[in-house]
Short mmCIF file of C-alpha atoms and ligand atoms in Angstrom, two decimals:
data_model
loop_
_atom_site.label_atom_id
_atom_site.label_comp_id
_atom_site.label_asym_id
_atom_site.label_seq_id
_atom_site.Cartn_x
_atom_site.Cartn_y
_atom_site.Cartn_z
CA UNK A 1 -53.75 34.09 -55.53
CA UNK A 2 -53.08 30.79 -57.26
CA UNK A 3 -52.73 27.50 -55.39
CA UNK A 4 -51.52 24.49 -57.34
CA UNK A 5 -52.26 21.11 -55.81
CA UNK A 6 -50.19 18.28 -57.23
CA UNK A 7 -51.84 14.88 -56.76
CA UNK A 8 -55.59 14.38 -56.80
CA UNK A 9 -55.87 11.68 -54.10
CA UNK A 10 -57.85 12.23 -50.91
CA UNK A 11 -55.20 14.64 -49.59
CA UNK A 12 -55.16 16.71 -52.78
CA UNK A 13 -58.96 16.76 -52.98
CA UNK A 14 -59.23 17.88 -49.34
CA UNK A 15 -56.56 20.54 -49.90
CA UNK A 16 -58.29 21.87 -53.01
CA UNK A 17 -61.60 22.34 -51.20
CA UNK A 18 -60.14 24.16 -48.19
CA UNK A 19 -57.87 26.36 -50.34
CA UNK A 20 -60.87 27.30 -52.50
CA UNK A 21 -63.00 28.05 -49.42
CA UNK A 22 -60.16 30.20 -48.06
CA UNK A 23 -60.39 32.33 -51.20
CA UNK A 24 -57.78 31.04 -53.68
CA UNK A 25 -57.91 30.14 -57.33
CA UNK A 26 -57.15 26.41 -57.26
CA UNK A 27 -55.87 23.91 -59.84
CA UNK A 28 -55.50 20.20 -59.10
CA UNK A 29 -53.07 18.25 -61.26
CA UNK A 30 -53.51 14.47 -61.30
CA UNK A 31 -51.29 12.15 -63.33
CA UNK A 32 -53.94 9.45 -63.96
CA UNK A 33 -57.39 9.76 -65.49
CA UNK A 34 -59.27 9.72 -62.18
CA UNK A 35 -59.15 11.51 -58.86
CA UNK A 36 -58.71 9.77 -55.47
CA UNK A 37 -55.49 7.79 -56.05
CA UNK A 38 -55.36 4.83 -53.67
CA UNK A 39 -58.78 5.97 -52.40
CA UNK A 40 -60.21 4.42 -55.57
CA UNK A 41 -59.69 0.99 -54.01
CA UNK A 42 -60.22 1.68 -50.29
CA UNK A 43 -63.52 2.53 -48.69
CA UNK A 44 -63.33 2.07 -44.92
CA UNK A 45 -64.28 5.21 -43.01
CA UNK A 46 -65.31 6.14 -39.48
CA UNK A 47 -63.87 2.95 -37.89
CA UNK A 48 -62.73 3.43 -34.27
CA UNK A 49 -61.02 6.82 -33.77
CA UNK A 50 -61.67 7.82 -37.38
CA UNK A 51 -65.22 8.56 -36.26
CA UNK A 52 -63.89 11.19 -33.84
CA UNK A 53 -61.51 12.65 -36.43
CA UNK A 54 -64.29 12.81 -39.04
CA UNK A 55 -66.67 14.63 -36.71
CA UNK A 56 -63.86 16.98 -35.63
CA UNK A 57 -63.16 17.77 -39.27
CA UNK A 58 -66.85 18.40 -39.93
CA UNK A 59 -67.00 20.77 -36.94
CA UNK A 60 -63.86 22.49 -38.26
CA UNK A 61 -65.67 23.15 -41.53
CA UNK A 62 -64.48 20.26 -43.73
CA UNK A 63 -68.04 19.04 -44.01
CA UNK A 64 -68.33 19.09 -47.81
CA UNK A 65 -65.89 16.24 -48.44
CA UNK A 66 -67.05 14.11 -45.51
CA UNK A 67 -70.75 14.65 -46.30
CA UNK A 68 -70.10 13.59 -49.90
CA UNK A 69 -68.51 10.40 -48.58
CA UNK A 70 -71.35 9.76 -46.14
CA UNK A 71 -73.80 10.16 -49.02
CA UNK A 72 -71.98 7.51 -51.06
CA UNK A 73 -71.72 4.69 -48.51
CA UNK A 74 -72.95 1.15 -49.13
CA UNK A 75 -72.96 0.36 -45.41
CA UNK A 76 -72.91 2.46 -42.26
CA UNK A 77 -72.23 1.74 -38.60
CA UNK A 78 -70.92 -1.80 -39.07
CA UNK A 79 -68.50 -3.75 -36.86
CA UNK A 80 -65.79 -6.19 -37.91
CA UNK A 81 -62.99 -7.77 -35.83
CA UNK A 82 -61.23 -5.04 -33.83
CA UNK A 83 -63.25 -2.27 -35.50
CA UNK A 84 -66.48 -0.54 -34.58
CA UNK A 85 -69.00 1.79 -36.27
CA UNK A 86 -67.32 1.71 -39.70
CA UNK A 87 -68.83 3.04 -42.93
CA UNK A 88 -67.90 1.62 -46.31
CA UNK A 89 -68.07 3.92 -49.30
CA UNK A 90 -68.95 2.65 -52.74
CA UNK A 91 -65.71 2.62 -54.68
CA UNK A 92 -67.49 3.04 -58.01
CA UNK A 93 -69.66 5.99 -56.94
CA UNK A 94 -67.19 8.02 -54.92
CA UNK A 95 -64.82 9.35 -57.60
CA UNK A 96 -67.49 10.97 -59.79
CA UNK A 97 -69.10 12.43 -56.64
CA UNK A 98 -65.88 14.06 -55.45
CA UNK A 99 -64.99 15.27 -58.93
CA UNK A 100 -68.43 16.90 -59.16
CA UNK A 101 -67.92 18.56 -55.77
CA UNK A 102 -64.60 20.06 -56.87
CA UNK A 103 -65.90 21.22 -60.26
CA UNK A 104 -69.06 22.73 -58.74
CA UNK A 105 -66.86 24.75 -56.41
CA UNK A 106 -64.99 26.19 -59.39
CA UNK A 107 -61.80 24.22 -58.80
CA UNK A 108 -59.90 23.42 -61.98
CA UNK A 109 -59.29 19.67 -62.18
CA UNK A 110 -56.76 18.46 -64.72
CA UNK A 111 -56.32 14.72 -65.12
CA UNK A 112 -53.52 13.13 -67.17
CA UNK A 113 -51.41 16.02 -65.93
CA UNK A 114 -48.22 14.58 -64.44
CA UNK A 115 -45.71 16.95 -62.90
CA UNK A 116 -42.18 15.98 -63.79
CA UNK A 117 -40.11 18.87 -62.42
CA UNK A 118 -40.08 22.24 -60.67
CA UNK A 119 -38.36 25.56 -61.34
CA UNK A 120 -37.03 27.33 -58.25
CA UNK A 121 -36.13 30.90 -57.42
CA UNK A 122 -34.07 30.69 -54.25
CA UNK A 123 -36.02 28.56 -51.82
CA UNK A 124 -39.34 29.03 -53.62
CA UNK A 125 -41.02 27.09 -56.41
CA UNK A 126 -42.01 29.48 -59.20
CA UNK A 127 -43.36 27.02 -61.71
CA UNK A 128 -43.83 23.35 -62.39
CA UNK A 129 -43.29 21.40 -65.55
CA UNK A 130 -45.68 18.73 -66.79
CA UNK A 131 -44.63 15.64 -68.74
CA UNK A 132 -45.91 17.30 -71.94
CA UNK A 133 -43.47 20.21 -71.22
CA UNK A 134 -46.28 22.61 -70.32
CA UNK A 135 -45.20 25.07 -67.63
CA UNK A 136 -47.59 26.30 -64.90
CA UNK A 137 -46.94 29.08 -62.42
CA UNK A 138 -48.47 29.53 -58.98
CA UNK A 139 -47.98 31.43 -55.73
CA UNK A 140 -48.05 28.44 -53.46
CA UNK A 141 -47.94 24.68 -54.05
CA UNK A 142 -49.22 21.60 -52.28
CA UNK A 143 -47.45 18.27 -52.55
CA UNK A 144 -50.19 15.63 -52.31
CA UNK A 145 -48.41 13.08 -54.50
CA UNK A 146 -48.68 10.28 -51.94
CA UNK A 147 -45.99 7.79 -51.14
CA UNK A 148 -46.84 4.72 -53.26
CA UNK A 149 -44.64 3.17 -55.89
CA UNK A 150 -43.34 3.87 -58.47
CA UNK A 151 -42.77 0.46 -60.03
CA UNK A 152 -39.06 0.22 -59.24
CA UNK A 153 -39.86 0.52 -55.51
CA UNK A 154 -42.51 -2.19 -55.75
CA UNK A 155 -39.90 -4.39 -57.43
CA UNK A 156 -37.07 -3.56 -55.04
CA UNK A 157 -38.96 -3.61 -51.72
CA UNK A 158 -42.10 -5.64 -52.53
CA UNK A 159 -43.04 -8.58 -54.75
CA UNK A 160 -42.90 -6.66 -58.04
CA UNK A 161 -45.53 -4.58 -59.82
CA UNK A 162 -48.88 -6.11 -58.86
CA UNK A 163 -50.75 -3.97 -61.42
CA UNK A 164 -52.54 -1.75 -58.93
CA UNK A 165 -54.89 1.19 -59.39
CA UNK A 166 -52.00 3.66 -59.72
CA UNK A 167 -51.25 2.17 -63.15
CA UNK A 168 -47.66 3.41 -63.38
CA UNK A 169 -46.91 1.73 -66.74
CA UNK A 170 -49.75 3.69 -68.35
CA UNK A 171 -49.49 7.11 -66.69
CA UNK A 172 -45.89 7.19 -65.50
CA UNK A 173 -44.86 6.71 -61.88
CA UNK A 174 -45.33 9.04 -58.93
CA UNK A 175 -43.02 12.09 -58.94
CA UNK A 176 -42.52 13.97 -55.68
CA UNK A 177 -42.66 17.76 -55.75
CA UNK A 178 -40.73 17.88 -52.47
CA UNK A 179 -37.87 15.80 -53.86
CA UNK A 180 -37.78 17.84 -57.08
CA UNK A 181 -37.50 20.98 -54.94
CA UNK A 182 -34.27 19.53 -53.55
CA UNK A 183 -35.50 18.31 -50.16
CA UNK A 184 -34.34 14.95 -48.80
CA UNK A 185 -37.33 12.78 -47.95
CA UNK A 186 -37.69 10.03 -45.37
CA UNK A 187 -38.64 6.43 -46.13
CA UNK A 188 -40.92 4.46 -43.81
CA UNK A 189 -39.81 1.05 -42.62
CA UNK A 190 -41.37 -2.29 -41.80
CA UNK A 191 -41.07 -3.75 -38.31
CA UNK A 192 -37.93 -5.65 -39.42
CA UNK A 193 -36.25 -2.41 -40.56
CA UNK A 194 -36.59 -2.97 -44.33
CA UNK A 195 -38.03 -0.11 -46.41
CA UNK A 196 -41.67 0.59 -47.27
CA UNK A 197 -44.88 -1.17 -46.37
CA UNK A 198 -47.19 -3.23 -48.51
CA UNK A 199 -50.78 -2.03 -49.02
CA UNK A 200 -53.02 -4.02 -46.72
CA UNK A 201 -56.02 -5.10 -48.73
CA UNK A 202 -57.04 -6.36 -52.14
CA UNK A 203 -60.34 -6.90 -53.91
CA UNK A 204 -62.11 -9.97 -55.30
CA UNK A 205 -64.83 -9.99 -57.92
CA UNK A 206 -68.05 -10.79 -56.06
CA UNK A 207 -69.16 -12.71 -59.15
CA UNK A 208 -66.33 -15.17 -58.53
CA UNK A 209 -67.44 -16.03 -54.97
CA UNK A 210 -70.04 -18.43 -53.61
CA UNK A 211 -73.53 -16.89 -53.56
CA UNK A 212 -73.97 -17.39 -49.79
CA UNK A 213 -70.87 -15.23 -49.15
CA UNK A 214 -72.05 -12.54 -51.54
CA UNK A 215 -75.55 -12.48 -50.01
CA UNK A 216 -74.04 -12.03 -46.53
CA UNK A 217 -71.74 -9.26 -47.78
CA UNK A 218 -74.52 -7.39 -49.55
CA UNK A 219 -76.85 -7.66 -46.58
CA UNK A 220 -74.44 -6.83 -43.74
CA UNK A 221 -71.30 -5.36 -45.31
CA UNK A 222 -69.07 -7.98 -43.66
CA UNK A 223 -68.34 -11.68 -44.13
CA UNK A 224 -65.94 -13.56 -41.84
CA UNK A 225 -65.04 -17.00 -43.18
CA UNK A 226 -62.79 -19.22 -41.01
CA UNK A 227 -59.75 -20.55 -42.87
CA UNK A 228 -59.32 -24.32 -42.39
CA UNK A 229 -56.37 -24.76 -39.97
CA UNK A 230 -54.14 -26.58 -42.48
CA UNK A 231 -54.46 -23.66 -44.92
CA UNK A 232 -53.60 -20.78 -42.58
CA UNK A 233 -50.70 -18.67 -43.83
CA UNK A 234 -49.61 -17.64 -40.37
CA UNK A 235 -49.32 -14.06 -39.19
CA UNK A 236 -46.03 -13.29 -40.98
CA UNK A 237 -47.64 -11.61 -43.97
CA UNK A 238 -49.55 -9.25 -41.67
CA UNK A 239 -46.33 -7.73 -40.31
CA UNK A 240 -45.54 -6.31 -43.76
CA UNK A 241 -48.82 -4.41 -43.93
CA UNK A 242 -49.12 -0.66 -44.16
CA UNK A 243 -52.32 -0.80 -42.11
CA UNK A 244 -51.24 -2.33 -38.83
CA UNK A 245 -54.69 -1.71 -37.40
CA UNK A 246 -55.71 -4.88 -39.25
CA UNK A 247 -52.64 -6.95 -38.30
CA UNK A 248 -54.67 -8.88 -35.72
CA UNK A 249 -54.88 -12.64 -35.13
CA UNK A 250 -58.46 -12.75 -36.44
CA UNK A 251 -57.21 -11.54 -39.82
CA UNK A 252 -54.78 -14.51 -40.09
CA UNK A 253 -57.36 -17.09 -39.01
CA UNK A 254 -60.25 -15.88 -41.12
CA UNK A 255 -60.93 -14.49 -44.53
CA UNK A 256 -62.43 -11.10 -43.70
CA UNK A 257 -64.37 -9.51 -46.51
CA UNK A 258 -65.95 -6.05 -46.58
CA UNK A 259 -68.43 -4.82 -49.16
CA UNK A 260 -67.15 -1.72 -50.94
CA UNK A 261 -68.79 -2.76 -54.22
CA UNK A 262 -66.30 -5.51 -54.79
CA UNK A 263 -65.32 -7.88 -51.97
CA UNK A 264 -62.50 -6.15 -50.11
CA UNK A 265 -60.18 -8.86 -48.75
CA UNK A 266 -58.33 -7.65 -45.67
CA UNK A 267 -54.86 -8.96 -46.44
CA UNK A 268 -52.13 -7.51 -48.72
CA UNK A 269 -52.31 -10.50 -51.10
CA UNK A 270 -53.39 -14.13 -51.04
CA UNK A 271 -51.83 -16.89 -53.18
CA UNK A 272 -54.62 -17.84 -55.56
CA UNK A 273 -54.05 -21.60 -55.38
CA UNK A 274 -54.42 -21.45 -51.57
CA UNK A 275 -57.48 -19.21 -51.79
CA UNK A 276 -59.12 -21.65 -54.21
CA UNK A 277 -58.89 -24.41 -51.58
CA UNK A 278 -61.11 -22.48 -49.14
CA UNK A 279 -64.79 -23.42 -49.41
CA UNK A 280 -66.69 -20.69 -51.25
CA UNK A 281 -63.52 -19.32 -52.92
CA UNK A 282 -62.93 -22.11 -55.47
CA UNK A 283 -63.37 -19.68 -58.38
CA UNK A 284 -62.12 -16.49 -56.69
CA UNK A 285 -60.47 -13.91 -58.92
CA UNK A 286 -58.69 -10.66 -58.07
CA UNK A 287 -60.12 -7.37 -59.24
CA UNK A 288 -57.44 -5.22 -57.55
CA UNK A 289 -54.55 -5.42 -57.78
CA UNK A 290 -54.68 -7.70 -60.78
CA UNK A 291 -51.81 -9.74 -59.35
CA UNK A 292 -53.33 -9.84 -55.86
CA UNK A 293 -52.27 -13.49 -55.63
CA UNK A 294 -48.64 -12.36 -55.52
CA UNK A 295 -48.31 -8.88 -54.06
CA UNK A 296 -49.58 -5.36 -53.66
CA UNK A 297 -48.33 -1.80 -54.01
CA UNK A 298 -45.50 -0.56 -51.78
CA UNK A 299 -46.07 2.69 -49.89
CA UNK A 300 -44.41 5.18 -47.54
CA UNK A 301 -41.45 5.51 -49.88
CA UNK A 302 -41.24 9.36 -49.83
CA UNK A 303 -42.21 11.41 -46.77
CA UNK A 304 -41.63 15.15 -46.61
CA UNK A 305 -40.04 16.79 -43.58
CA UNK A 306 -42.72 19.24 -42.40
CA UNK A 307 -43.83 21.30 -39.46
CA UNK A 308 -47.18 20.99 -37.70
CA UNK A 309 -48.74 23.60 -40.01
CA UNK A 310 -47.84 21.14 -42.81
CA UNK A 311 -45.35 23.44 -44.46
CA UNK A 312 -42.52 21.48 -46.06
CA UNK A 313 -39.27 22.37 -44.34
CA UNK A 314 -36.66 23.72 -46.74
CA UNK A 315 -39.03 25.15 -49.37
CA UNK A 316 -40.55 28.60 -48.92
CA UNK A 317 -43.92 28.03 -50.58
CA UNK A 318 -44.65 24.30 -50.39
CA UNK A 319 -47.18 22.52 -48.14
CA UNK A 320 -47.97 18.82 -47.95
CA UNK A 321 -50.81 16.50 -46.98
CA UNK A 322 -51.73 12.83 -46.84
CA UNK A 323 -49.06 10.16 -46.87
CA UNK A 324 -46.59 12.78 -48.07
CA UNK A 325 -46.98 14.40 -44.64
CA UNK A 326 -45.79 11.30 -42.77
CA UNK A 327 -46.58 7.77 -41.73
CA UNK A 328 -50.30 8.45 -41.55
CA UNK A 329 -52.42 5.71 -43.12
CA UNK A 330 -55.91 6.25 -44.40
CA UNK A 331 -58.42 8.32 -46.31
CA UNK A 332 -59.58 10.22 -43.21
CA UNK A 333 -55.96 10.95 -42.30
CA UNK A 334 -55.26 12.16 -45.86
CA UNK A 335 -58.35 14.37 -46.03
CA UNK A 336 -57.75 16.09 -42.68
CA UNK A 337 -54.06 16.77 -43.32
CA UNK A 338 -54.78 17.85 -46.90
CA UNK A 339 -57.47 20.21 -45.61
CA UNK A 340 -55.07 21.87 -43.17
CA UNK A 341 -52.39 22.12 -45.87
CA UNK A 342 -54.83 23.80 -48.29
CA UNK A 343 -55.98 26.27 -45.66
CA UNK A 344 -52.44 27.13 -44.57
CA UNK A 345 -51.24 27.52 -48.16
CA UNK A 346 -53.70 30.42 -48.51
CA UNK A 347 -52.72 31.89 -45.13
CA UNK A 348 -49.08 31.78 -46.22
CA UNK A 349 -49.85 33.49 -49.54
CA UNK A 350 -51.71 36.23 -47.66
CA UNK A 351 -48.88 36.73 -45.19
CA UNK A 352 -51.01 35.47 -42.27
CA UNK A 353 -49.83 33.37 -39.35
CA UNK A 354 -50.13 29.66 -40.10
CA UNK A 355 -52.66 27.52 -38.23
CA UNK A 356 -51.51 24.61 -36.06
CA UNK A 357 -54.40 22.58 -34.71
CA UNK A 358 -54.23 22.26 -30.91
CA UNK A 359 -53.48 18.89 -29.30
CA UNK A 360 -56.85 19.06 -27.53
CA UNK A 361 -58.17 17.86 -30.90
CA UNK A 362 -57.35 14.36 -32.15
CA UNK A 363 -56.30 15.74 -35.54
CA UNK A 364 -53.90 18.26 -34.01
CA UNK A 365 -52.49 15.67 -31.64
CA UNK A 366 -51.98 13.12 -34.42
CA UNK A 367 -50.15 15.60 -36.66
CA UNK A 368 -47.81 16.60 -33.82
CA UNK A 369 -47.36 13.04 -32.49
CA UNK A 370 -46.45 11.57 -35.87
CA UNK A 371 -43.90 14.31 -36.51
CA UNK A 372 -42.21 13.53 -33.19
CA UNK A 373 -42.41 9.77 -33.69
CA UNK A 374 -40.76 10.08 -37.09
CA UNK A 375 -37.63 11.48 -35.47
CA UNK A 376 -36.94 8.06 -33.92
CA UNK A 377 -35.86 4.80 -35.56
CA UNK A 378 -38.62 2.88 -33.77
CA UNK A 379 -41.19 5.49 -34.81
CA UNK A 380 -40.20 5.10 -38.48
CA UNK A 381 -41.08 1.39 -38.26
CA UNK A 382 -44.69 2.06 -37.27
CA UNK A 383 -47.75 3.42 -39.05
CA UNK A 384 -50.27 5.76 -37.50
CA UNK A 385 -54.02 5.93 -37.92
CA UNK A 386 -57.01 7.06 -35.91
CA UNK A 387 -58.49 3.60 -36.50
CA UNK A 388 -56.15 1.32 -34.57
CA UNK A 389 -52.70 0.31 -33.43
CA UNK A 390 -50.49 2.80 -31.54
CA UNK A 391 -52.29 6.00 -32.35
CA UNK A 392 -55.81 4.78 -31.52
CA UNK A 393 -54.41 3.51 -28.19
CA UNK A 394 -53.03 6.98 -27.56
CA UNK A 395 -56.39 8.56 -28.39
CA UNK A 396 -58.04 6.33 -25.80
CA UNK A 397 -55.36 7.03 -23.17
CA UNK A 398 -55.69 10.78 -23.67
CA UNK A 399 -59.49 10.67 -23.64
CA UNK A 400 -59.58 11.98 -27.22
CA UNK A 401 -61.66 9.08 -28.57
CA UNK A 402 -65.39 9.61 -28.37
CA UNK A 403 -68.41 9.02 -30.58
CA UNK A 404 -70.36 11.79 -28.85
CA UNK A 405 -70.82 14.26 -31.70
CA UNK A 406 -71.88 17.15 -29.48
CA UNK A 407 -68.82 16.64 -27.26
CA UNK A 408 -66.59 16.74 -30.35
CA UNK A 409 -68.28 19.92 -31.60
CA UNK A 410 -67.83 21.47 -28.13
CA UNK A 411 -64.07 20.70 -28.19
CA UNK A 412 -63.72 22.44 -31.54
CA UNK A 413 -65.79 25.37 -30.29
CA UNK A 414 -63.61 25.61 -27.17
CA UNK A 415 -60.54 25.81 -29.41
CA UNK A 416 -62.22 28.72 -31.22
CA UNK A 417 -62.06 26.89 -34.53
CA UNK A 418 -65.64 26.09 -35.47
CA UNK A 419 -66.08 26.24 -39.23
CA UNK A 420 -62.55 27.56 -39.84
CA UNK A 421 -61.99 25.47 -42.98
CA UNK A 422 -65.16 26.68 -44.65
CA UNK A 423 -64.38 30.37 -44.22
CA UNK A 424 -62.71 32.84 -46.53
CA UNK A 425 -59.50 34.22 -45.05
C1 FAD B 501 -55.26 -1.19 -51.68
C2 FAD B 501 -55.47 -0.10 -50.66
C3 FAD B 501 -56.59 -0.13 -49.84
C4 FAD B 501 -56.79 0.87 -48.89
N1 FAD B 501 -57.92 0.86 -48.14
C5 FAD B 501 -58.17 1.87 -47.26
C6 FAD B 501 -59.42 1.94 -46.58
O1 FAD B 501 -60.31 1.10 -46.76
N2 FAD B 501 -59.61 2.98 -45.72
C7 FAD B 501 -58.66 3.94 -45.51
O2 FAD B 501 -58.88 4.88 -44.74
N3 FAD B 501 -57.46 3.90 -46.16
C8 FAD B 501 -57.20 2.90 -47.04
N4 FAD B 501 -56.03 2.86 -47.74
C9 FAD B 501 -55.02 3.90 -47.49
C10 FAD B 501 -55.42 5.19 -48.14
O3 FAD B 501 -55.88 4.94 -49.44
C11 FAD B 501 -54.26 6.18 -48.21
O4 FAD B 501 -53.51 6.25 -47.00
C12 FAD B 501 -54.74 7.60 -48.54
O5 FAD B 501 -55.88 7.59 -49.36
C13 FAD B 501 -53.57 8.34 -49.16
O6 FAD B 501 -54.03 9.49 -49.82
P1 FAD B 501 -52.99 10.50 -50.50
O7 FAD B 501 -53.82 11.51 -51.19
O8 FAD B 501 -51.99 10.94 -49.50
O9 FAD B 501 -52.15 9.63 -51.55
P2 FAD B 501 -52.58 8.82 -52.86
O10 FAD B 501 -53.87 8.15 -52.70
O11 FAD B 501 -51.39 7.98 -53.20
O12 FAD B 501 -52.77 9.95 -53.95
C14 FAD B 501 -51.69 10.60 -54.55
C15 FAD B 501 -52.12 11.04 -55.93
O13 FAD B 501 -51.07 11.81 -56.51
C16 FAD B 501 -50.95 11.46 -57.88
N5 FAD B 501 -49.59 11.83 -58.29
C17 FAD B 501 -48.42 11.30 -57.87
N6 FAD B 501 -47.38 11.94 -58.47
C18 FAD B 501 -47.92 12.90 -59.26
C19 FAD B 501 -47.36 13.86 -60.12
N7 FAD B 501 -46.03 14.01 -60.24
N8 FAD B 501 -48.19 14.67 -60.83
C20 FAD B 501 -49.55 14.56 -60.69
N9 FAD B 501 -50.14 13.64 -59.87
C21 FAD B 501 -49.33 12.83 -59.16
C22 FAD B 501 -51.25 9.98 -57.89
O14 FAD B 501 -51.63 9.55 -59.17
C23 FAD B 501 -52.38 9.87 -56.87
O15 FAD B 501 -53.65 10.02 -57.44
C24 FAD B 501 -55.83 1.89 -48.74
C25 FAD B 501 -54.71 1.93 -49.57
C26 FAD B 501 -54.53 0.96 -50.55
C27 FAD B 501 -53.36 1.05 -51.48
#
């Protein structure tokens, strides 16, 4: 049985591992020269309800990916405004570590392999076509192509190409498997109803910052530097962010930096001339995106209609994970949905009933809640994450949020799902 995962971001990597564990032959196709997609520039894990979701996933058997992340963190159990017990992975170390995990498991990883089209037989995909015209066949496919860009979307709905990690001019833009299979996708909206959302953080070279800031960052993982009142940009820019869990007042009044290797600046972009006026930032320079003084990547441009088993509606043999599966923001969110998609792809190929995670688990509840929310206009204007904003509030209301690891393991056990993602089907 052959599973082809298109897109090697966190969702695709999670899907590949669970599909392999379930017993399939797995190939991951990634259009750039590195795995992890937008995860190459992120790093925040385990903040707020993401802790619960991570421990649930580990109890469900997705421990290999999460343990690899935990083993590549620069900081663990740190707090920053509005966020508790976060870990920060090292953005330079994580990609080789995940690639090694996949290769050691016998998963075929092909980089610089961009899918440009699909061939259908009725409602099923029979093969996919790469940009170099190579044709690959599989039994079941996973769309983990994300929702960012391509460049024309960043121009039309954002501030232009900001030269982000996705590097569309070099590798060609994102191509959606779902769209190529003839399915109409949804587009996320900002609070004002316009399309897309701008990525919510950028990175500064530590070498370009004052030594006292860098020392604080290296020692504690966090630096909060008040912005002089006359230089505050106001909260307007925060409303455009994909990650509304960071659209808090503190983020408009302070420069909040996190240490992921570079200095992660928790705002979509920051005009360089204004940044240079803030003490300690006189020589600041952007590392990602290169034009972080002007803009950032636009995301949530292509969301697949799917059920709660993560099967794409309208295509017989296509599953989806990560941002492709809805308005779910984050690495944790991408890994857990990708993992379920990979597992269910194998169940589907074996003619078994598909797995829906119960709503007694935060992951199951989030997948179901986001699907429902996306049927409403208001719901399409929000973003969902275990780490804050509407969905974290819901977790707290429902009593799903906890940092008690044994309680989380007991919930998974009660659902009869302990280790399910690590088992052969
Ligand atoms: C600047 C930035 C900072 C962030 N920081 C954090 C953070 O600190 N913590 C956190 O939890 N989340 C963070 N996020 C959000 C998080 O990165 C994403 O929500 C999540 O990682 C999405 O994963 P994904 O696999 O769904 O999509 P993506 O990461 O977009 O991956 C999709 C992959 O598919 C590939 N692809 C697309 N089309 C094709 C094709 N046709 N053929 C082959 N390959 C294709 C792409 O190249 C890409 O590698 C951040 C996002 C950004 C942009």
